Short mmCIF file of C-alpha atoms and ligand atoms in Angstrom, two decimals:
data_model
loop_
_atom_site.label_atom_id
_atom_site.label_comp_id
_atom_site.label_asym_id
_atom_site.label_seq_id
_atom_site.Cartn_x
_atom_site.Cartn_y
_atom_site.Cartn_z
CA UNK A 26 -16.23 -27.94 1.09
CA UNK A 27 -14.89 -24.78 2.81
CA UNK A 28 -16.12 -21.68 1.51
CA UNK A 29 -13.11 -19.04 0.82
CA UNK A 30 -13.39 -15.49 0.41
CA UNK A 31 -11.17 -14.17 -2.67
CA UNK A 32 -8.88 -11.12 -1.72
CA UNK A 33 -8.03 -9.19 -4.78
CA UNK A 34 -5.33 -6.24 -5.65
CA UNK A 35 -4.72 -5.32 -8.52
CA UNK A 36 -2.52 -2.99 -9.68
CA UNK A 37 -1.07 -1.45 -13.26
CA UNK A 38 1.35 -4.51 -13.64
CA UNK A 39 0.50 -7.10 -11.21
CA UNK A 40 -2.34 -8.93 -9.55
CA UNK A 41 -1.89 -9.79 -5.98
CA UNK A 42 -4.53 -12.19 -4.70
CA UNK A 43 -5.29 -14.39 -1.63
CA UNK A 44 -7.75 -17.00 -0.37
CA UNK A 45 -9.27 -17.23 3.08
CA UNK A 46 -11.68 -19.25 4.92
CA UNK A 47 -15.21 -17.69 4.61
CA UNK A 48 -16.02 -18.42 8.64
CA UNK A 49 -15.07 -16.60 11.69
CA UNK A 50 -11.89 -17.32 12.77
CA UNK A 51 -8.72 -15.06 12.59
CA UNK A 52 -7.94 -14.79 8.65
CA UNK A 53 -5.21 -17.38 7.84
CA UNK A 54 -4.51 -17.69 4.25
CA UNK A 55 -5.23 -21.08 2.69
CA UNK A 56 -3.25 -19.27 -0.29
CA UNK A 57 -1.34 -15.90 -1.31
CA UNK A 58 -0.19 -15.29 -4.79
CA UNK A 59 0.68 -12.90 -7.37
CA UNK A 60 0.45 -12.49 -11.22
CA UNK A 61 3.52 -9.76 -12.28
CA UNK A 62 4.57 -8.51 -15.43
CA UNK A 63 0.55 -8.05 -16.43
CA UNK A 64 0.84 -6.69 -19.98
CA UNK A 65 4.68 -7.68 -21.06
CA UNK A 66 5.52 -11.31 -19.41
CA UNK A 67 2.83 -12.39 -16.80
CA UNK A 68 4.46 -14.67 -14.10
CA UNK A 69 2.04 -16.67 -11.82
CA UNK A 70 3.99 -17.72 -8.39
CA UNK A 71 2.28 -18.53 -4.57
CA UNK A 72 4.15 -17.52 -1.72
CA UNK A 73 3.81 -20.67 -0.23
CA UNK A 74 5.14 -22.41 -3.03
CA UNK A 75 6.00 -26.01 -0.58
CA UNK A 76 2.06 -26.63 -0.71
CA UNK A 77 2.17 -26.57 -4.54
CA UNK A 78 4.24 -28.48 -7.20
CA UNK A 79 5.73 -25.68 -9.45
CA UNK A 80 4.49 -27.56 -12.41
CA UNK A 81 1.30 -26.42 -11.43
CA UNK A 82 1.76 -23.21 -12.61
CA UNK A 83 -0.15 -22.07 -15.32
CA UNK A 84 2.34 -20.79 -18.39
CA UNK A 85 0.96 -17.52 -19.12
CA UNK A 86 0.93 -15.57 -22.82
CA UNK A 87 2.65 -12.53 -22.96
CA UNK A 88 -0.63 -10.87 -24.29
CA UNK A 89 -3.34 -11.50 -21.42
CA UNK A 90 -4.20 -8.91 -19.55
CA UNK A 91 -6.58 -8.46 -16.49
CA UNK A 92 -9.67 -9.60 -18.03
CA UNK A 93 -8.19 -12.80 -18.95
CA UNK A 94 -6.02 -13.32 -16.04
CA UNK A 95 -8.93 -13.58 -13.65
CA UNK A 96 -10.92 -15.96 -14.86
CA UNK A 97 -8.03 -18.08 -15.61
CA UNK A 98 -7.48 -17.69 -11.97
CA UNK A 99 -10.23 -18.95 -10.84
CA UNK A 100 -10.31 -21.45 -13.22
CA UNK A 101 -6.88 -22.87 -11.80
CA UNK A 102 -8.24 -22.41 -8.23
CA UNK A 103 -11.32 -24.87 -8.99
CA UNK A 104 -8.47 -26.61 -10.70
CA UNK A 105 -5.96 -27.39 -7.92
CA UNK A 106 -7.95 -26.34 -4.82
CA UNK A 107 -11.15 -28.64 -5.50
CA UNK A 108 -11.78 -28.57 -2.08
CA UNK A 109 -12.69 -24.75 -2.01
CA UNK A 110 -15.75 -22.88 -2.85
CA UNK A 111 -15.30 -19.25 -3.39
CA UNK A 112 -18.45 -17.24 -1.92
CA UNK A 113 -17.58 -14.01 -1.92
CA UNK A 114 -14.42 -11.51 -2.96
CA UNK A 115 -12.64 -8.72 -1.61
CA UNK A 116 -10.95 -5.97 -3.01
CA UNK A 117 -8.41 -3.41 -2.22
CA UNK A 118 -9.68 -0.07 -3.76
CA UNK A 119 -7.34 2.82 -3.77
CA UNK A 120 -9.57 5.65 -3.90
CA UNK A 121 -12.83 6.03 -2.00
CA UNK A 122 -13.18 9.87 -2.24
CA UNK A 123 -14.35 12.29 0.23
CA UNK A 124 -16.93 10.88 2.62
CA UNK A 125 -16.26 6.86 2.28
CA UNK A 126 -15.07 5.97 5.62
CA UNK A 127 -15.94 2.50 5.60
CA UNK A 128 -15.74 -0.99 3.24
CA UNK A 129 -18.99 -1.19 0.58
CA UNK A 130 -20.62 -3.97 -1.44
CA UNK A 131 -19.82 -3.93 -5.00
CA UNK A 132 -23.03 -2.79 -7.16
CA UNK A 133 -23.53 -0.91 -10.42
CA UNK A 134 -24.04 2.28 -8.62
CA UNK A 135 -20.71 2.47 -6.44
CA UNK A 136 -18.77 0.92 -9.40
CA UNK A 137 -20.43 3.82 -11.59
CA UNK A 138 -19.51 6.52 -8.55
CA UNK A 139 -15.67 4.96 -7.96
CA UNK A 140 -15.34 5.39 -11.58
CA UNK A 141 -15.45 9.11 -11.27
CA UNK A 142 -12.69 9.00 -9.01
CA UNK A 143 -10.11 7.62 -12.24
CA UNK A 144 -8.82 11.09 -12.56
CA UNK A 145 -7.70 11.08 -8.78
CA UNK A 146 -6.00 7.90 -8.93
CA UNK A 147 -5.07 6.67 -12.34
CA UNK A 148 -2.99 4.12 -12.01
CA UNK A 149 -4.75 2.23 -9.37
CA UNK A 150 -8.25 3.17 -9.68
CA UNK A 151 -9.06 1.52 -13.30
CA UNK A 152 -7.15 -2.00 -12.25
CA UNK A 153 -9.14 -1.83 -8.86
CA UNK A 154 -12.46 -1.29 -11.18
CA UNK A 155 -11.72 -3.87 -13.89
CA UNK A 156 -11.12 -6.54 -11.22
CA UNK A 157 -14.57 -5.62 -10.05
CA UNK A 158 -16.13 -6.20 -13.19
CA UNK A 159 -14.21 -8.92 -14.22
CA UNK A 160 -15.21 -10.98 -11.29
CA UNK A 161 -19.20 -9.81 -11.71
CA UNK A 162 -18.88 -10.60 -15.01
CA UNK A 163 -17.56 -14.45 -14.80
CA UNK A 164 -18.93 -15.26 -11.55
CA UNK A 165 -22.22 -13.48 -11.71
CA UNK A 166 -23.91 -13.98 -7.91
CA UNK A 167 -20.53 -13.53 -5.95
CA UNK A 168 -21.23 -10.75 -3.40
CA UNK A 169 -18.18 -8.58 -3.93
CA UNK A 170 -16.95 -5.93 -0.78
CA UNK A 171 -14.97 -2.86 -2.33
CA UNK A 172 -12.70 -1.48 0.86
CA UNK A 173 -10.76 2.07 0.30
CA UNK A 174 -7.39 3.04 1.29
CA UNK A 175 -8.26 6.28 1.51
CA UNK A 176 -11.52 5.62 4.16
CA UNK A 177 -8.80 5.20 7.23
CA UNK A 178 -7.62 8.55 7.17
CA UNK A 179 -11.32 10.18 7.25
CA UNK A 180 -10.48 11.43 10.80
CA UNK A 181 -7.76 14.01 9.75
CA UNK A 182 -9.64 17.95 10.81
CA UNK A 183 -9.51 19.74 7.94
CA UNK A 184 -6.35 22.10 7.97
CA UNK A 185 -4.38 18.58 7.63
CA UNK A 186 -6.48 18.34 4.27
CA UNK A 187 -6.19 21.19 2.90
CA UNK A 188 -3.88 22.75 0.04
CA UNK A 189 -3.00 26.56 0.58
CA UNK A 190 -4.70 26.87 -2.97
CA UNK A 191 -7.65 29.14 -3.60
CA UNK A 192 -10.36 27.76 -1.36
CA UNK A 193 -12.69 26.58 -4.77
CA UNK A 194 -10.20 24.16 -5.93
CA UNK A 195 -10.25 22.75 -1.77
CA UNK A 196 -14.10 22.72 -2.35
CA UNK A 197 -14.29 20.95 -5.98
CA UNK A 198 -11.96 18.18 -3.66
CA UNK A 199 -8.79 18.64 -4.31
CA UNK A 200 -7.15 17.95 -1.11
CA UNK A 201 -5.20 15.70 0.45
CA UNK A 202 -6.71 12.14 0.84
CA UNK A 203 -4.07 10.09 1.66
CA UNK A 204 -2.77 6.56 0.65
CA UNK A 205 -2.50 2.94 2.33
CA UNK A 206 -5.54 2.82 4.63
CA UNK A 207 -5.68 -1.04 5.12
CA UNK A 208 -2.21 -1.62 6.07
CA UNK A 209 -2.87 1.11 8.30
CA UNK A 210 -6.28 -0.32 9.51
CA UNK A 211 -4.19 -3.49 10.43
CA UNK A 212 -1.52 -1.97 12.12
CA UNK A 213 -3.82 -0.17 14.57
CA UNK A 214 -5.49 -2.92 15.50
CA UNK A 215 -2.49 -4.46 16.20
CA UNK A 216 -1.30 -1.90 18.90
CA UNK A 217 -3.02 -2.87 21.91
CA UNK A 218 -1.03 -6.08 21.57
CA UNK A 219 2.47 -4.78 21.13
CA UNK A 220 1.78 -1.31 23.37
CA UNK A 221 -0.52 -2.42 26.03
CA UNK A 222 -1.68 1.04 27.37
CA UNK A 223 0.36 3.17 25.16
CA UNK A 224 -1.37 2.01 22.21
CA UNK A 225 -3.55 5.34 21.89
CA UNK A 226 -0.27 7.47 22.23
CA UNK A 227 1.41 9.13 19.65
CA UNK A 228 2.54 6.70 16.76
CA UNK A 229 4.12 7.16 13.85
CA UNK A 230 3.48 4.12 11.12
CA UNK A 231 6.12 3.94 8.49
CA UNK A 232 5.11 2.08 5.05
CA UNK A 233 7.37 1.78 3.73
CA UNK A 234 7.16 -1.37 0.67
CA UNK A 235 7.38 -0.20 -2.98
CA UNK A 236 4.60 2.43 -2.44
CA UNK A 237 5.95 4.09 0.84
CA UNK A 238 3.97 6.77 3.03
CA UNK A 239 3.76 7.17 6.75
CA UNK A 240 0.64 8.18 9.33
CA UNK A 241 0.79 9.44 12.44
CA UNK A 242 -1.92 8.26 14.43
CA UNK A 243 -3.66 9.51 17.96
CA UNK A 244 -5.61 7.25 19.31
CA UNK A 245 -5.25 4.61 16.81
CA UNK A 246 -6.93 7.03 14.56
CA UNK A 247 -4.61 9.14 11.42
CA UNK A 248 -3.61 12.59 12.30
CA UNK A 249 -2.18 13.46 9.21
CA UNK A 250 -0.55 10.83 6.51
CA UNK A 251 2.73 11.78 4.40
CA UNK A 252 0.74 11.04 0.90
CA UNK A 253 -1.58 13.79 -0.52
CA UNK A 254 -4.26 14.50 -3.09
CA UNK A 255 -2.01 11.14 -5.42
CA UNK A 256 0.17 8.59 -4.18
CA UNK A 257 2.81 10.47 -5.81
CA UNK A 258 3.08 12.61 -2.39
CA UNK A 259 5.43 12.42 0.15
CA UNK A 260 8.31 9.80 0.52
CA UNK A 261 10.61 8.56 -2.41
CA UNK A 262 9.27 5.46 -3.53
CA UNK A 263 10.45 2.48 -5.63
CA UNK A 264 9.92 4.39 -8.96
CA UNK A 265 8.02 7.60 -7.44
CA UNK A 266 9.59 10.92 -6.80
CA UNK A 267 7.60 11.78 -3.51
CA UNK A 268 6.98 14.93 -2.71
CA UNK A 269 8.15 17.23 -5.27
CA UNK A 270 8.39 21.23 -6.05
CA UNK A 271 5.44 21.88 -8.39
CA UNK A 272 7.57 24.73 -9.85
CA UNK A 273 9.59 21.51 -11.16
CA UNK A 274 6.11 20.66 -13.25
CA UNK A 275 6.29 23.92 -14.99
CA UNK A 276 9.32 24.04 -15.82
CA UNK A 277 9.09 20.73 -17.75
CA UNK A 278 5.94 21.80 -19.40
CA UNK A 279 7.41 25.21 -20.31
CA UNK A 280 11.21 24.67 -20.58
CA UNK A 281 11.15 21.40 -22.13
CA UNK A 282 7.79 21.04 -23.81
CA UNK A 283 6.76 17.83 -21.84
CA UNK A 284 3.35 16.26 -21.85
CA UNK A 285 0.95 15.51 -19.09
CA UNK A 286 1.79 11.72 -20.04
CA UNK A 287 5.66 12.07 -20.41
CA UNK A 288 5.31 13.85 -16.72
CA UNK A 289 3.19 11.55 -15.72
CA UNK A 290 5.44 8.37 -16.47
CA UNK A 291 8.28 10.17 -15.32
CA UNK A 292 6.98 10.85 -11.96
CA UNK A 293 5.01 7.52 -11.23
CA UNK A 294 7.53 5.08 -13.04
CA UNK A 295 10.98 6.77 -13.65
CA UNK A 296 12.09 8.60 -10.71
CA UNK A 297 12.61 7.76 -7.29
CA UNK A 298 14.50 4.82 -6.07
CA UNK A 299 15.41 3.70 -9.49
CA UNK A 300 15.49 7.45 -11.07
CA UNK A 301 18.34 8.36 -8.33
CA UNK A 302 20.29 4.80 -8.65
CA UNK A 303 19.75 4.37 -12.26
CA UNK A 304 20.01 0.52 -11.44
CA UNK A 305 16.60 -0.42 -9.53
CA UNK A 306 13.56 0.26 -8.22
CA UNK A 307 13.82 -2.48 -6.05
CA UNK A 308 15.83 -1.43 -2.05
CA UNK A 309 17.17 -4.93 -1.81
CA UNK A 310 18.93 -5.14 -5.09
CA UNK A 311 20.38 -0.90 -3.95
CA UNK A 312 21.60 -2.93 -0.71
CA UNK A 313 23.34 -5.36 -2.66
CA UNK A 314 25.25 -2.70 -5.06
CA UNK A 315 28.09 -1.42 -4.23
CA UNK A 316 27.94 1.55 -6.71
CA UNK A 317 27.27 5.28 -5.16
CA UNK A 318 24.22 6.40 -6.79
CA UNK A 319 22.59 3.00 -5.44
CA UNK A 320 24.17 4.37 -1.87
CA UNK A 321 22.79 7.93 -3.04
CA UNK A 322 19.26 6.39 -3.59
CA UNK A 323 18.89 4.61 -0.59
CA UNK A 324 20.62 7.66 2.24
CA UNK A 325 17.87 9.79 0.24
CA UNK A 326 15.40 7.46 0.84
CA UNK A 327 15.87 7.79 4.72
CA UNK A 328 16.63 11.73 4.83
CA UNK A 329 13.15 12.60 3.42
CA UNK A 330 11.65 9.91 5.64
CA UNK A 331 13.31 11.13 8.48
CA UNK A 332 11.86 14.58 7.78
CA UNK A 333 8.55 13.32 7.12
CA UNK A 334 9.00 11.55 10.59
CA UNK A 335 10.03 14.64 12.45
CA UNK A 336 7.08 16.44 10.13
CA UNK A 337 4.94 13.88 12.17
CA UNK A 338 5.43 14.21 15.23
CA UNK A 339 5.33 17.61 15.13
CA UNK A 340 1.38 17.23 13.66
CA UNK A 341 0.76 15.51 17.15
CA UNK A 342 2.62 17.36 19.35
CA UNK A 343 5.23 14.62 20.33
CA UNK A 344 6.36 11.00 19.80
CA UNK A 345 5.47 7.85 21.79
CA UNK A 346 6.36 4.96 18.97
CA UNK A 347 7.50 4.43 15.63
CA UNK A 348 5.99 0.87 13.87
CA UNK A 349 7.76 0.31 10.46
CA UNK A 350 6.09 -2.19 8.07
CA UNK A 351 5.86 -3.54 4.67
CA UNK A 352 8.48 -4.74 2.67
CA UNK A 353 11.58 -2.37 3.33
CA UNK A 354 10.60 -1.64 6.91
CA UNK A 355 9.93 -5.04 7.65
CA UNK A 356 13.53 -6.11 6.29
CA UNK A 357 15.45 -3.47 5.89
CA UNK A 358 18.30 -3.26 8.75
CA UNK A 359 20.20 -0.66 7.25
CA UNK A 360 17.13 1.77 6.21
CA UNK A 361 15.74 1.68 9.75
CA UNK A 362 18.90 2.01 11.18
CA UNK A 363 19.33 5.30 9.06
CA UNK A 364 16.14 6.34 9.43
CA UNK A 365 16.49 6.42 12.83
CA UNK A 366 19.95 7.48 13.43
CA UNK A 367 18.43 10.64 11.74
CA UNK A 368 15.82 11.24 14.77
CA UNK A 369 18.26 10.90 17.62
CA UNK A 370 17.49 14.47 18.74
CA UNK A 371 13.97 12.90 19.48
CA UNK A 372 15.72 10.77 21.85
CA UNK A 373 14.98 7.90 19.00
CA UNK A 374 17.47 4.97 20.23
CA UNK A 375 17.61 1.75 18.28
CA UNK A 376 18.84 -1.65 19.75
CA UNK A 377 21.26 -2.26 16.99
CA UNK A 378 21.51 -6.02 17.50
CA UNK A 379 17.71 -6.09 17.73
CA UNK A 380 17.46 -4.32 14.54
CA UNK A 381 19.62 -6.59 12.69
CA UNK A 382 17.58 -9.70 14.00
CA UNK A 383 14.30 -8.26 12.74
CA UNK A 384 12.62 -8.78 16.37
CA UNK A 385 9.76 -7.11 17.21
CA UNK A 386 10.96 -4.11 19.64
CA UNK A 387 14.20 -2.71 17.94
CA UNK A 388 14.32 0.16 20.56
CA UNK A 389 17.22 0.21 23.14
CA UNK A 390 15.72 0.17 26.91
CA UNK A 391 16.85 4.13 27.22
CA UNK A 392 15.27 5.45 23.81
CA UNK A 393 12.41 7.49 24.69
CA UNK A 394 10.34 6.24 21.63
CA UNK A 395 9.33 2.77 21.46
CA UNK A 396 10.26 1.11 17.60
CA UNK A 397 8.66 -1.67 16.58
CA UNK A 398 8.53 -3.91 13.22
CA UNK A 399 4.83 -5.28 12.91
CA UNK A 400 4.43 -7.34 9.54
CA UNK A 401 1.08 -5.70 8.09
CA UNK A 402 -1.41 -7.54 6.47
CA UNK A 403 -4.35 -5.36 3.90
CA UNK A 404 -5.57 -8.77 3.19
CA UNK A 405 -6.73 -9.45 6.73
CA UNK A 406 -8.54 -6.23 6.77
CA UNK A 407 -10.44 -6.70 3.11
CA UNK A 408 -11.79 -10.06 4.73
CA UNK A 409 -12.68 -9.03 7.92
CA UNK A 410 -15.00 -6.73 6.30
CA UNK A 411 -16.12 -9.06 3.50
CA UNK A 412 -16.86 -11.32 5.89
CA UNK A 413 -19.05 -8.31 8.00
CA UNK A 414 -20.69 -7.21 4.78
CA UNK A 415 -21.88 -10.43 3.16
CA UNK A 416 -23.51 -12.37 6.02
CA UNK A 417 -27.32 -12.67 5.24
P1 ADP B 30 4.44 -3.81 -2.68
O1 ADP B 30 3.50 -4.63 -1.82
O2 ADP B 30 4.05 -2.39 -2.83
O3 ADP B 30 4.85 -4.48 -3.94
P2 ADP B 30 6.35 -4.52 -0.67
O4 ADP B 30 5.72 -4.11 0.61
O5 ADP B 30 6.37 -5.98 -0.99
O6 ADP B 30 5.80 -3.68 -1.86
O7 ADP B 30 7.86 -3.98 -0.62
C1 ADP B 30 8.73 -4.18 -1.69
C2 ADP B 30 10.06 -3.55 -1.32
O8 ADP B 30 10.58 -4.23 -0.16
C3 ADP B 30 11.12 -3.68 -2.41
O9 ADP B 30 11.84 -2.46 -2.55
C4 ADP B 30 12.04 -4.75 -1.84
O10 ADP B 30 13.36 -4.63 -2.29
C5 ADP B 30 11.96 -4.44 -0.37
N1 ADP B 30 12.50 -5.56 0.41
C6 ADP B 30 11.96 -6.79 0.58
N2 ADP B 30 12.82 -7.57 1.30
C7 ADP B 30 13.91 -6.80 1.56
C8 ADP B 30 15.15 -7.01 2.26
N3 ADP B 30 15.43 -8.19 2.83
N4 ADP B 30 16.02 -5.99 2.33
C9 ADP B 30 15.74 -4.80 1.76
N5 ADP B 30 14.63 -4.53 1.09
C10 ADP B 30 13.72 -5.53 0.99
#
């Protein structure tokens, strides 16, 4: 029976999750799936949906929510994967706080401590805790591995951290953490490969999926990151404004007598991609449109990253590569092609027939900055470390 390591994300809406041999090989996932629509219409699909008849699928009631769906998960991976025995689980955590730079096992006491981080994150940080408990609750012995996305960017000095607010608030934490630490973790480790000796130059990593933020890294280590104290920093995002005027904040409270939680789901769910377009959240269905706020939403999309690009680079003191990633950079012709038609003054050239294959150098032989699409993979990284942190 192989033993499998259980990689969970969850989020507000959806539950990613993944299983990987428990041994020491390079991760390859025996299985990657998702649960959407968590709360309204919960949908249960594998990405490699040729290894498993569809009827397999568990019909889900519109009324579970996390605590159910995970033990019905594992239920239906005993089910249809008899062959597997899962020893020990993984978890993407969002927030880590201030002096986390590393993965931790899962115990009463960090839960406890991660719980007082709810206020920084909220609409990760509770999902990312309930899976937690869900998982020590109905399989009691499983060592569990809690890894942060805020722990790679731990290297940034401390003017990239800090707020020009009065120096208390900086010292009661509010600061800028940053966002998307294991796809970043992944991508570093993927440089040597793909750079050779230019690896530890100056690189700018561009998530860009749903959630979107970008890193520049020195040294394979983060410089400075486009998202702040909240994901809500930063670029536009499927249904997050990005970086925003906080004067904008007051005048909703003041002019128009908003709530923290009408701002709140206005900033996190309502606006960017989908609040500009007014048709989607999602960039592949703005592609497809041919109506001009979906245009609007996507050329805004690329201006701010562009600035946030430039922003970068300038945190660094110059540009040796760009790496996009996740699912818009990975597929996206068009945004990368406006992204970097945007930084041509950096001496940015993209191979446009390279682009539009999806190969893994897009850069034209004279551009003075590499580009490169690298697929990332936070799952790798949780089970590397599970796999480091539960070995007797
Ligand atoms: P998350 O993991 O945060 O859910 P992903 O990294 O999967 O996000 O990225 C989702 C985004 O990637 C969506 O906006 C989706 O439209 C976009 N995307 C995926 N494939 C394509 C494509 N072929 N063209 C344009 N956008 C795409």
């Amino acid at each position: 029976m192989p033993d499998a390591i259980l990689v969970l994300n969850a989020g507000s809406s959806s539950l990613k999750f993944a299983l990987f041999p428990n041994d020491d090989g390079q991760p390859t996932a025996i299985l990657r799936g998702k649960i959407a629509g968590i709360g309204t219409n919960p949908i249960f699909s594998v990405k490699d949906r040729t290894a498993l008849p569809k009827e397999r699928f568990p019909v889900m009631a519109r009324t579970l929510g996390l605590e159910d769906l995970i033990p019905l998960l594992i239920n239906w991976v005993n089910a249809h994967l008899g062959d597997v025995t899962i020893t020990a689980a993984g978890h993407r955590v969002v927030h880590g706080g201030e002096y986390r730079v590393g993965p931790a096992r899962v115990t009463q006491a960090l839960m406890r401590d991660l719980e007082t981080l709810v206020p920084l994150a909220p609409m990760h940080q509770p999902h990312n805790l309930s899976a937690m408990r869900y998982v020590a609750a109905t399989l009691r012995d499983l060592p569990q591995v809690a890894c942060f996305d805020t722990s790679f960017h731990r290297t940034q000095n401390h003017l990239s951290k800090l707020f020009a607010l009065p120096r208390a608030l900086s010292d009661e934490g509010i600061q800028r953490y940053g966002f998307h630490g294991l796809s970043y973790n992944y991508i570093a480790s993927t440089l040597p490969q793909h750079l050779g000796d230019k690896a530890d130059g100056r690189i700018v990593v561009a998530h860009l999926g749903s959630g979107a933020s970008m890193c520049a890294m020195k040294g394979r280590q983060s410089v400075a990151t486009s998202m702040g104290f909240t994901a809500l920093d930063g670029l536009v995002m499927g249904r997050r404004c990005g970086t925003l005027d906080a004067g904008v904040v007051l005048y909703l409270i003041q002019e128009k007598g908003m709530t923290a939680e009408q701002i709140s789901t206005l900033l996190y769910r309502k606006s960017g991609l989908l609040g500009v377009s007014g048709i989607s959240n999602d960039m592949a269905v703005l592609e497809a449109s041919d109506d001009p706020h979906a245009r609007e939403a996507i050329e805004l999309f690329c201006h701010r990253a562009a600035r946030q690009l430039a922003a970068l680079a300038t945190d660094m003191g110059g540009l040796e590569a760009i790496v996009f990633t996740a699912g818009i950079g990975e597929n996206s012709a068009l945004v990368r092609r406006l992204i970097c038609e945007r930084l041509a003054w950096l001496g940015v050239d993209l191979d446009g027939a390279a682009n539009l294959q999806g190969t893994r150098k897009i850069s034209s032989p004279d551009s003075k900055v590499g580009i490169l699409v690298i697929p990332t993979d936070e799952e790798a990284v949780i089970v590397h470390a599970t796999r480091a942190l539960t070995r007797d």
